[in-house]
Amino acid sequence: MSRRAPVVTALVLLLAGCGGSADDGTATAPGPSTAELGGTLTVFAAASLTDVFTDLGERFEADHPGLDVQFNFAGSSALAAQLTQGAPADVFASANEAQMTVVTDAGMADEPQVFAANVLQIAVPAGNPAGVTGLADLAREDLTIAVCAPQVPCGAAAEDVLTAAGVTAAPDTLEEDVRAALTKVELGEVDAALVYTTDVTAAGDAVEGVDVPEAERAVNDYPIAVLADAPNPGAADAFVELVRSGEGRQALADAGFRTP
Amino acid sequence: MGTVRRRGREPGVPVPLLVPAVLAVAFLVLPLAGLVIRAPWGELGPQLTSPAVGQALRLSLVSATAATGLSLVLGVPLAWVLARSRARGRSVLRALVTVPLVLPPVVGGVALFLVLGRQGIVGRWLDQALDVTVPFTTTAVVIAETFVAMPFLVISVEGALRAADARFEDAAATLGADRWTTFRRVTLPLVAPGIAAGAVLCWARALGEFGATITFAGNFPGTTQTMPLAVYLALQQDPDAAIVLSLVLLVVSVATLLLLRDRWLTRAVR
């Protein structure tokens, strides 16, 4: 999906002759709690939010029968790039402040709210075949190691943590998003990967987590914002409200996120 | 390049064909024009001379060429089998080997893991008996590209074989040549232009390969980060760098295609 979206966007822009959206103000824009919500709500969310947001999206659809929630899960930087290139969306939830800043600096959203935080953990295949015990093992040349690419938030956090710990990692691959790194652990193709705690939780029995004390030095805050050109602003506000409600916080905490 | 004008025919293109054709040209050419227009020409020098770009470009050219070589060695015999053998189940075989054409390349990457990965059916044995691990190596890049690109070669060579006049082969056989000699001395020269065209298609597809590569071979500068992967990751941080990388890939592929077109493809068309 993350790779298809820019193509679709390009197509839409081409066909529409790059015309501005004329129906912004004309659509009925009810307050979040007053009128019935309908139409489609498009949420761009960091790959690490895949499970929680899918779950919250289903609850949201159940509460609002006329509403269809569409998610685009990918690396936050890919999403930020898609948004600044004009991809139509209502809500953006980023895995770090830097990628949200890309969007707010472009004037496409304001007042992002931090709704969760996440720290890194080492994911190893079930049984920990390589006997990984901490960050220092990521420097072992004999192991196959996956780390996120420095361009995406989990890679930026990994760089911070490794620098703080004074470890020079010997990765075999720099993954394009955190879920791609996790998948390689699940398949047993890498001995260890630096991912978020929540990803280890989400992967269930196939993956085990090794705690990294140094990870406290690079805690990722997750901001969420309604986009300025949101085609469905009413539903967008309501969804952000749900994410930040007690119910949303509980779902996030169950998935291993820290909540404010 | 002699141009022959057929005066007997009605001049011009019918409007119902002309309009969609012009739209098609605009659709295919405008995005490329966009790349050229938006390119940060001032930064071009420093970007082009950065070692990372050279590394990715070299890796792309080497792996795409190796994948084409592998596809030629394995794909031409396969095309012959599909075109000439009368064995039952040939149509099933053809369908099977062309599946990678329609399969999303990412799925192809996962499938390669399941066979050649450390936990894969064959890969497990390779890992334990020979201490060879395929994923995350340049070999994995070549394998991923071959998986995705070889069907293009097989299809076009099979087409060339079917179109070739089988009477030449029959004549060779009546003169006492066995089937292997006939293949080498008669069939191959006969379909050489088709093989060349297929190889170019295959090379171009391998050069652009993204999904299977990033899944099965991973992404590491110097060993597995080809140009398309470098473009994708650059786009997330520095769109200008991504545009420069795309331009480089565009220029290299167009130059190669033009070169080969002059050398081979015109003969294939004639």
Coordinates of C-alpha atoms in Angstrom, one line a residue:
Chain A
M1 CA 0.0 0.0 0.0
S2 CA 2.7 2.4 0.9
R3 CA 4.3 2.0 -2.5
R4 CA 1.1 2.2 -4.4
A5 CA -0.3 5.3 -2.8
P6 CA 2.1 7.8 -4.6
V7 CA 1.2 6.3 -7.9
V8 CA -2.5 6.6 -7.2
T9 CA -2.0 10.1 -6.1
A10 CA -0.1 11.0 -9.2
L11 CA -2.9 9.5 -11.3
V12 CA -5.5 11.5 -9.4
L13 CA -3.6 14.7 -9.7
L14 CA -3.1 14.1 -13.4
L15 CA -6.7 13.4 -14.1
A16 CA -7.9 16.2 -11.9
G17 CA -5.5 18.6 -13.6
C18 CA -4.1 19.5 -10.2
G19 CA -7.3 21.4 -9.4
G20 CA -7.8 22.5 -5.8
S21 CA -10.5 20.8 -3.9
A22 CA -13.5 23.0 -4.3
D23 CA -15.8 21.1 -1.9
D24 CA -13.8 21.8 1.3
G25 CA -16.3 24.1 2.9
T26 CA -19.4 23.0 1.1
A27 CA -19.6 19.5 2.6
T28 CA -21.6 19.3 5.8
A29 CA -19.1 19.7 8.6
P30 CA -20.8 18.5 11.7
G31 CA -19.2 18.8 15.1
P32 CA -17.7 15.6 16.3
S33 CA -20.4 14.7 18.7
T34 CA -23.5 16.2 17.2
A35 CA -24.5 14.7 13.8
E36 CA -24.1 11.2 12.4
L37 CA -20.6 10.6 10.9
G38 CA -20.5 9.1 7.5
G39 CA -18.4 8.8 4.4
T40 CA -14.7 7.6 4.4
L41 CA -12.1 8.4 7.0
T42 CA -8.5 8.0 5.8
V43 CA -5.9 7.6 8.5
F44 CA -2.1 7.6 7.7
A45 CA -0.4 5.8 10.6
A46 CA 3.0 4.6 11.5
A47 CA 3.7 0.9 10.8
S48 CA 4.1 0.2 14.5
L49 CA 0.4 1.3 15.1
T50 CA -0.9 -1.4 12.6
D51 CA -2.6 -3.6 15.2
V52 CA -3.9 -1.1 17.7
F53 CA -5.3 1.3 15.1
T54 CA -6.9 -1.5 13.1
D55 CA -8.6 -2.6 16.3
L56 CA -9.6 1.0 17.2
G57 CA -10.8 1.5 13.6
E58 CA -13.1 -1.5 13.8
R59 CA -14.6 -0.2 17.0
F60 CA -15.0 3.2 15.5
E61 CA -16.8 1.7 12.5
A62 CA -19.1 -0.2 14.8
D63 CA -20.0 3.0 16.7
H64 CA -20.6 4.8 13.4
P65 CA -22.3 2.4 11.0
G66 CA -22.2 4.9 8.0
L67 CA -18.5 5.3 8.3
D68 CA -15.7 3.5 6.4
V69 CA -12.2 3.8 7.9
Q70 CA -9.3 3.3 5.6
F71 CA -5.8 3.0 6.9
N72 CA -2.4 3.5 5.2
F73 CA 0.2 1.9 7.5
A74 CA 3.9 2.5 6.5
G75 CA 7.1 4.0 7.7
S76 CA 6.2 7.5 9.1
S77 CA 8.7 9.1 6.8
A78 CA 7.1 7.5 3.8
L79 CA 3.8 8.7 5.0
A80 CA 5.1 12.2 5.6
A81 CA 6.5 12.3 2.1
Q82 CA 3.2 11.1 0.6
L83 CA 1.3 13.7 2.5
T84 CA 3.5 16.6 1.4
Q85 CA 3.1 15.3 -2.1
G86 CA -0.6 15.8 -1.8
A87 CA -2.0 12.4 -0.8
P88 CA -5.5 12.9 0.5
A89 CA -5.9 12.0 4.2
D90 CA -7.8 13.0 7.3
V91 CA -5.5 12.0 10.1
F92 CA -1.7 11.5 10.5
A93 CA -0.2 9.5 13.4
S94 CA 3.6 9.5 13.3
A95 CA 6.1 7.4 15.2
N96 CA 8.2 10.4 16.1
E97 CA 8.1 14.2 16.3
A98 CA 10.5 14.7 13.4
Q99 CA 8.1 13.3 10.8
M100 CA 5.1 15.2 12.2
T101 CA 7.2 18.3 12.0
V102 CA 7.7 17.6 8.2
V103 CA 3.9 17.8 7.8
T104 CA 3.3 20.8 10.2
D105 CA 6.1 22.8 8.6
A106 CA 4.4 22.3 5.3
G107 CA 1.4 23.9 6.8
M108 CA -0.7 20.8 6.4
A109 CA -1.6 20.2 10.1
D110 CA -1.3 22.1 13.3
E111 CA -1.4 21.3 17.0
P112 CA -0.3 17.7 17.0
Q113 CA -1.0 15.9 20.3
V114 CA 1.3 13.2 21.7
F115 CA -0.9 10.2 22.4
A116 CA 1.7 7.4 23.1
A117 CA 5.4 6.6 23.5
N118 CA 7.5 3.6 22.5
V119 CA 10.9 2.3 23.3
L120 CA 13.2 0.0 21.4
Q121 CA 13.8 -3.6 22.3
I122 CA 15.8 -6.4 20.6
A123 CA 13.6 -8.9 18.9
V124 CA 14.9 -12.4 18.5
P125 CA 13.3 -15.5 17.0
A126 CA 11.6 -17.8 19.5
G127 CA 14.2 -19.6 21.6
N128 CA 16.8 -17.0 20.9
P129 CA 19.0 -19.4 18.8
A130 CA 21.9 -17.0 18.7
G131 CA 21.9 -16.3 22.5
V132 CA 21.5 -12.5 22.2
T133 CA 21.6 -10.8 25.6
G134 CA 22.0 -7.1 24.8
L135 CA 23.0 -4.3 22.5
A136 CA 26.7 -5.5 22.4
D137 CA 25.6 -8.6 20.5
L138 CA 24.5 -6.4 17.6
A139 CA 28.1 -5.7 16.9
R140 CA 28.8 -9.4 16.3
E141 CA 29.9 -10.0 12.7
D142 CA 28.8 -13.7 12.9
L143 CA 25.2 -12.8 13.5
T144 CA 22.6 -11.7 10.9
I145 CA 21.3 -8.4 12.2
A146 CA 18.5 -6.1 11.0
V147 CA 18.2 -2.5 12.0
C148 CA 15.8 0.1 10.5
A149 CA 17.2 2.5 7.9
P150 CA 18.3 5.8 9.5
Q151 CA 15.7 7.6 7.4
V152 CA 12.7 6.1 9.3
P153 CA 11.9 6.8 13.0
C154 CA 12.8 3.4 14.4
G155 CA 16.2 3.7 12.6
A156 CA 16.7 7.2 14.0
A157 CA 16.0 5.9 17.5
A158 CA 18.3 2.9 16.9
E159 CA 21.1 5.3 16.0
D160 CA 20.5 7.3 19.2
V161 CA 20.4 4.2 21.4
L162 CA 23.5 2.6 19.8
T163 CA 25.4 5.9 20.0
A164 CA 24.4 6.3 23.7
A165 CA 25.6 2.8 24.4
G166 CA 28.8 3.2 22.4
V167 CA 28.0 0.2 20.3
T168 CA 29.0 0.0 16.6
A169 CA 26.4 -2.3 15.2
A170 CA 27.1 -4.6 12.3
P171 CA 23.7 -4.8 10.5
D172 CA 23.2 -6.9 7.4
T173 CA 20.2 -5.0 6.3
L174 CA 18.7 -1.6 6.9
E175 CA 15.0 -2.1 6.7
E176 CA 12.5 0.3 5.2
D177 CA 10.1 0.1 8.1
V178 CA 9.9 -1.5 11.5
R179 CA 7.4 -4.2 10.4
A180 CA 9.8 -5.3 7.7
A181 CA 12.5 -5.8 10.3
L182 CA 10.1 -7.7 12.5
T183 CA 9.0 -9.9 9.7
K184 CA 12.6 -11.1 9.1
V185 CA 12.8 -12.1 12.8
E186 CA 9.5 -13.9 12.6
L187 CA 10.7 -15.8 9.5
G188 CA 13.9 -16.7 11.5
E189 CA 16.0 -15.1 8.8
V190 CA 17.8 -12.7 11.1
D191 CA 19.2 -13.4 14.6
A192 CA 18.2 -10.1 16.0
A193 CA 16.5 -6.9 15.1
L194 CA 16.2 -3.6 16.9
V195 CA 12.4 -2.9 16.9
Y196 CA 9.8 -1.3 19.2
T197 CA 8.7 -3.1 22.3
T198 CA 5.2 -3.0 20.9
D199 CA 6.2 -4.9 17.8
V200 CA 7.6 -7.7 20.0
T201 CA 4.3 -7.8 21.8
A202 CA 2.3 -7.9 18.5
A203 CA 4.4 -10.7 17.1
G204 CA 3.2 -13.1 19.8
D205 CA 5.0 -16.4 20.2
A206 CA 7.2 -16.3 17.1
V207 CA 9.4 -13.6 18.6
E208 CA 11.0 -12.9 22.0
G209 CA 12.1 -9.6 23.3
V210 CA 15.4 -8.7 25.0
D211 CA 15.3 -5.6 27.1
V212 CA 17.7 -2.7 26.3
P213 CA 18.3 -0.5 29.3
E214 CA 19.9 2.1 27.0
A215 CA 16.6 2.5 25.1
E216 CA 15.4 4.9 27.8
R217 CA 17.6 7.5 26.2
A218 CA 15.7 7.4 23.0
V219 CA 12.0 7.3 23.8
N220 CA 9.8 7.9 20.7
D221 CA 6.8 10.2 21.3
Y222 CA 3.9 9.5 18.9
P223 CA 2.0 12.7 17.8
I224 CA -1.4 12.6 16.1
A225 CA -3.0 15.4 14.1
V226 CA -6.0 16.2 11.9
L227 CA -4.8 17.4 8.6
A228 CA -5.8 20.9 7.5
D229 CA -7.3 19.7 4.2
A230 CA -9.0 16.7 5.7
P231 CA -12.0 15.7 3.4
N232 CA -13.9 14.4 6.5
P233 CA -12.9 16.7 9.4
G234 CA -15.8 15.7 11.6
A235 CA -14.9 12.0 11.6
A236 CA -11.2 12.9 11.9
D237 CA -11.7 14.9 15.1
A238 CA -13.9 12.0 16.5
F239 CA -11.2 9.5 15.7
V240 CA -8.4 11.5 17.4
E241 CA -10.7 11.9 20.4
L242 CA -11.2 8.1 20.5
V243 CA -7.4 7.5 20.3
R244 CA -6.9 9.9 23.2
S245 CA -9.8 8.6 25.3
G246 CA -9.6 6.2 28.1
E247 CA -10.6 3.4 25.7
G248 CA -7.9 4.3 23.3
R249 CA -5.3 4.6 26.0
Q250 CA -6.2 1.2 27.3
A251 CA -5.9 -0.4 23.8
L252 CA -2.5 1.3 23.4
A253 CA -1.3 0.2 26.8
D254 CA -2.5 -3.4 26.0
A255 CA -0.3 -3.3 22.9
G256 CA 2.8 -2.3 25.0
F257 CA 2.7 1.5 24.3
R258 CA 3.3 4.0 27.1
T259 CA 0.5 6.5 27.4
P260 CA 0.6 10.0 28.7
Chain B
M1 CA 16.2 3.5 -42.5
G2 CA 14.5 4.0 -45.9
T3 CA 11.1 5.5 -45.6
V4 CA 8.5 4.2 -47.9
R5 CA 5.3 6.3 -48.4
R6 CA 2.3 4.4 -49.4
R7 CA 0.4 6.9 -51.4
G8 CA -2.6 4.7 -52.0
R9 CA -3.6 4.9 -48.3
E10 CA -5.7 7.6 -46.7
P11 CA -3.4 10.1 -45.0
G12 CA -3.6 10.9 -41.3
V13 CA -4.7 9.1 -38.2
P14 CA -8.4 8.6 -37.5
V15 CA -9.5 10.9 -34.6
P16 CA -10.8 8.0 -32.4
L17 CA -7.3 6.7 -32.4
L18 CA -5.4 9.9 -32.4
V19 CA -6.9 11.4 -29.2
P20 CA -6.2 8.3 -27.0
A21 CA -2.8 7.9 -28.6
V22 CA -1.9 11.5 -27.7
L23 CA -3.2 11.0 -24.2
A24 CA -1.1 7.9 -23.9
V25 CA 2.0 9.7 -24.9
A26 CA 1.3 12.5 -22.4
F27 CA 0.6 10.0 -19.7
L28 CA 3.9 8.2 -20.3
V29 CA 6.1 11.1 -21.0
L30 CA 4.9 13.8 -18.6
P31 CA 6.1 12.1 -15.4
L32 CA 9.6 11.7 -17.0
A33 CA 9.5 15.4 -18.0
G34 CA 8.5 16.2 -14.4
L35 CA 11.7 14.5 -13.2
V36 CA 13.8 16.5 -15.5
I37 CA 12.0 19.8 -14.7
R38 CA 12.1 19.3 -11.0
A39 CA 15.7 18.1 -10.9
P40 CA 18.0 20.2 -8.6
W41 CA 20.5 20.9 -11.4
G42 CA 22.7 22.9 -9.1
E43 CA 23.2 20.0 -6.7
L44 CA 23.7 17.5 -9.5
G45 CA 27.5 17.5 -9.4
P46 CA 28.0 16.8 -5.7
Q47 CA 25.2 14.2 -5.7
L48 CA 26.6 12.4 -8.7
T49 CA 30.1 12.2 -7.4
S50 CA 29.0 11.0 -3.9
P51 CA 30.3 7.5 -3.3
A52 CA 26.9 6.2 -2.3
V53 CA 25.4 6.9 -5.7
G54 CA 28.3 5.2 -7.5
Q55 CA 28.1 2.2 -5.2
A56 CA 24.4 1.8 -5.8
L57 CA 24.7 2.3 -9.6
R58 CA 27.5 -0.2 -9.9
L59 CA 25.6 -2.8 -7.9
S60 CA 22.5 -2.2 -10.0
L61 CA 24.4 -2.7 -13.3
V62 CA 26.4 -5.7 -12.1
S63 CA 23.4 -7.5 -10.6
A64 CA 21.0 -6.7 -13.5
T65 CA 23.7 -8.0 -15.9
A66 CA 24.3 -11.1 -13.9
A67 CA 20.5 -11.8 -13.6
T68 CA 20.3 -11.4 -17.4
G69 CA 23.1 -13.8 -17.9
L70 CA 21.5 -16.4 -15.6
S71 CA 18.2 -15.9 -17.3
L72 CA 19.8 -16.5 -20.7
V73 CA 21.5 -19.7 -19.6
L74 CA 18.4 -21.1 -18.0
G75 CA 15.6 -19.3 -19.9
V76 CA 16.5 -20.0 -23.5
P77 CA 16.5 -23.8 -23.0
L78 CA 13.2 -23.4 -21.1
A79 CA 11.8 -21.4 -24.0
W80 CA 12.8 -24.1 -26.4
V81 CA 11.1 -26.8 -24.3
L82 CA 7.9 -24.7 -24.3
A83 CA 8.0 -24.0 -28.0
R84 CA 9.2 -27.3 -29.5
S85 CA 8.6 -30.2 -27.1
R86 CA 5.3 -32.1 -27.6
A87 CA 5.1 -33.3 -24.0
R88 CA 1.8 -33.2 -22.2
G89 CA 1.3 -30.5 -19.6
R90 CA 3.2 -27.9 -21.6
S91 CA 0.5 -25.3 -21.2
V92 CA 0.5 -25.9 -17.4
L93 CA 4.2 -25.5 -17.4
R94 CA 4.0 -22.3 -19.3
A95 CA 1.4 -20.9 -16.9
L96 CA 3.6 -21.8 -14.0
V97 CA 6.8 -20.2 -15.2
T98 CA 5.0 -17.0 -16.1
V99 CA 3.4 -16.6 -12.6
P100 CA 6.3 -14.3 -11.5
L101 CA 5.0 -11.9 -14.2
V102 CA 1.8 -11.3 -12.3
L103 CA 2.9 -12.0 -8.8
P104 CA 3.6 -8.9 -6.7
P105 CA 7.4 -8.9 -6.4
V106 CA 7.2 -8.6 -2.6
V107 CA 5.3 -11.9 -2.5
G108 CA 8.1 -13.3 -4.7
G109 CA 10.6 -12.1 -2.1
V110 CA 8.8 -13.9 0.7
A111 CA 8.5 -17.0 -1.4
L112 CA 12.3 -16.9 -2.0
F113 CA 12.7 -16.8 1.8
L114 CA 10.6 -19.9 2.2
V115 CA 12.9 -21.8 -0.2
L116 CA 16.3 -20.2 0.1
G117 CA 16.2 -18.5 3.5
R118 CA 18.0 -19.9 6.5
Q119 CA 14.8 -21.7 7.6
G120 CA 13.8 -22.4 4.0
I121 CA 13.4 -25.8 2.4
V122 CA 16.6 -25.7 0.4
G123 CA 18.3 -22.9 2.4
R124 CA 18.3 -24.8 5.6
W125 CA 20.3 -27.5 4.0
L126 CA 22.7 -25.0 2.4
D127 CA 23.2 -23.3 5.8
Q128 CA 23.8 -26.5 7.7
A129 CA 25.8 -28.6 5.2
L130 CA 27.7 -26.0 3.3
D131 CA 27.6 -23.0 5.7
V132 CA 26.1 -20.9 2.9
T133 CA 23.4 -18.3 3.6
V134 CA 21.8 -16.6 0.7
P135 CA 19.6 -13.8 2.0
F136 CA 21.2 -10.4 2.6
T137 CA 23.9 -11.0 0.0
T138 CA 24.6 -9.7 -3.5
T139 CA 23.8 -13.3 -4.7
A140 CA 20.3 -12.8 -3.2
V141 CA 19.9 -9.6 -5.2
V142 CA 20.8 -11.5 -8.4
I143 CA 18.4 -14.4 -7.5
A144 CA 15.5 -12.0 -6.7
E145 CA 16.0 -10.1 -10.0
T146 CA 16.3 -13.3 -12.0
F147 CA 13.1 -14.6 -10.4
V148 CA 11.2 -11.5 -11.5
A149 CA 12.9 -10.9 -14.9
M150 CA 13.5 -14.3 -16.4
P151 CA 9.8 -14.8 -17.5
F152 CA 10.1 -11.8 -19.8
L153 CA 13.0 -13.5 -21.6
V154 CA 11.3 -16.9 -21.7
I155 CA 8.1 -15.4 -23.2
S156 CA 9.9 -13.4 -25.9
V157 CA 12.2 -16.2 -26.9
E158 CA 9.4 -18.7 -27.0
G159 CA 7.5 -16.3 -29.3
A160 CA 10.5 -16.0 -31.6
L161 CA 10.9 -19.8 -31.7
R162 CA 7.3 -20.2 -32.7
A163 CA 7.6 -17.6 -35.4
A164 CA 10.8 -19.1 -36.8
D165 CA 10.4 -21.2 -39.9
A166 CA 10.6 -24.8 -38.7
R167 CA 11.5 -26.0 -42.2
F168 CA 15.1 -24.9 -41.6
E169 CA 15.3 -27.2 -38.7
D170 CA 13.7 -30.0 -40.6
A171 CA 16.2 -29.5 -43.4
A172 CA 19.1 -29.8 -41.0
A173 CA 17.6 -32.9 -39.6
T174 CA 17.2 -34.5 -43.0
L175 CA 20.9 -33.7 -43.6
G176 CA 21.8 -35.8 -40.6
A177 CA 22.2 -33.2 -37.8
D178 CA 21.1 -34.3 -34.4
R179 CA 18.7 -32.1 -32.4
W180 CA 21.5 -30.5 -30.3
T181 CA 23.5 -29.6 -33.4
T182 CA 20.4 -28.3 -35.1
F183 CA 19.7 -26.1 -32.0
R184 CA 23.2 -24.7 -31.9
R185 CA 23.8 -24.2 -35.6
V186 CA 20.3 -23.5 -37.0
T187 CA 17.8 -22.5 -34.3
L188 CA 20.0 -20.2 -32.2
P189 CA 21.1 -18.0 -35.2
L190 CA 17.6 -17.9 -36.4
V191 CA 16.1 -16.5 -33.2
A192 CA 19.1 -14.5 -32.1
P193 CA 17.2 -11.2 -32.6
G194 CA 14.4 -12.5 -30.4
I195 CA 16.8 -13.6 -27.8
A196 CA 18.5 -10.2 -27.8
A197 CA 15.1 -8.4 -27.5
G198 CA 14.2 -10.7 -24.6
A199 CA 17.5 -10.1 -22.9
V200 CA 17.0 -6.3 -23.1
L201 CA 13.5 -6.6 -21.6
C202 CA 14.9 -8.9 -18.9
W203 CA 17.8 -6.6 -18.1
A204 CA 15.5 -3.5 -17.9
R205 CA 13.1 -5.4 -15.6
A206 CA 16.0 -6.6 -13.4
L207 CA 17.5 -3.0 -13.2
G208 CA 14.2 -1.7 -11.9
E209 CA 13.5 -4.5 -9.5
F210 CA 12.4 -3.3 -6.1
G211 CA 10.0 -5.5 -4.1
A212 CA 11.6 -8.9 -4.3
T213 CA 15.0 -7.4 -3.7
I214 CA 14.2 -5.4 -0.6
T215 CA 12.3 -8.3 0.9
F216 CA 14.7 -11.2 0.1
A217 CA 18.1 -9.4 -0.1
G218 CA 17.4 -6.6 2.4
N219 CA 18.9 -3.2 2.0
F220 CA 22.6 -2.5 2.8
P221 CA 24.8 0.0 0.9
G222 CA 27.4 -1.7 -1.2
T223 CA 26.0 -5.3 -0.9
T224 CA 22.3 -5.2 -1.6
Q225 CA 21.2 -1.6 -1.9
T226 CA 20.5 -1.2 -5.7
M227 CA 19.4 2.1 -7.3
P228 CA 15.6 1.6 -6.8
L229 CA 16.1 0.9 -3.1
A230 CA 18.3 3.9 -2.8
V231 CA 15.7 6.1 -4.5
Y232 CA 12.9 4.8 -2.2
L233 CA 14.9 5.5 0.9
A234 CA 16.2 8.8 -0.3
L235 CA 12.6 9.9 -1.0
Q236 CA 11.8 9.6 2.7
Q237 CA 14.4 12.1 3.8
D238 CA 15.7 14.1 0.8
P239 CA 13.4 14.2 -2.2
D240 CA 16.0 16.1 -4.2
A241 CA 18.5 13.3 -3.8
A242 CA 15.8 10.9 -4.9
I243 CA 15.2 12.9 -8.0
V244 CA 18.9 12.9 -8.9
L245 CA 19.1 9.2 -8.3
S246 CA 16.0 8.6 -10.5
L247 CA 17.6 10.8 -13.2
V248 CA 20.7 8.7 -13.2
L249 CA 18.8 5.5 -13.5
L250 CA 16.6 7.0 -16.3
V251 CA 19.7 8.2 -18.3
V252 CA 21.5 4.9 -17.9
S253 CA 18.5 2.8 -18.9
V254 CA 17.6 5.0 -21.9
A255 CA 21.2 5.1 -23.0
T256 CA 21.5 1.3 -22.8
L257 CA 18.2 0.8 -24.6
L258 CA 19.2 3.2 -27.4
L259 CA 22.6 1.5 -27.7
L260 CA 21.1 -1.9 -27.9
R261 CA 18.4 -0.8 -30.2
D262 CA 20.9 0.4 -32.7
R263 CA 22.9 -2.8 -32.4
W264 CA 20.3 -5.5 -32.2
L265 CA 16.7 -4.5 -32.0
T266 CA 16.5 -2.9 -35.4
R267 CA 17.5 -6.2 -36.8
A268 CA 14.9 -7.9 -34.7
V269 CA 12.3 -5.7 -36.1
R270 CA 13.4 -6.1 -39.7

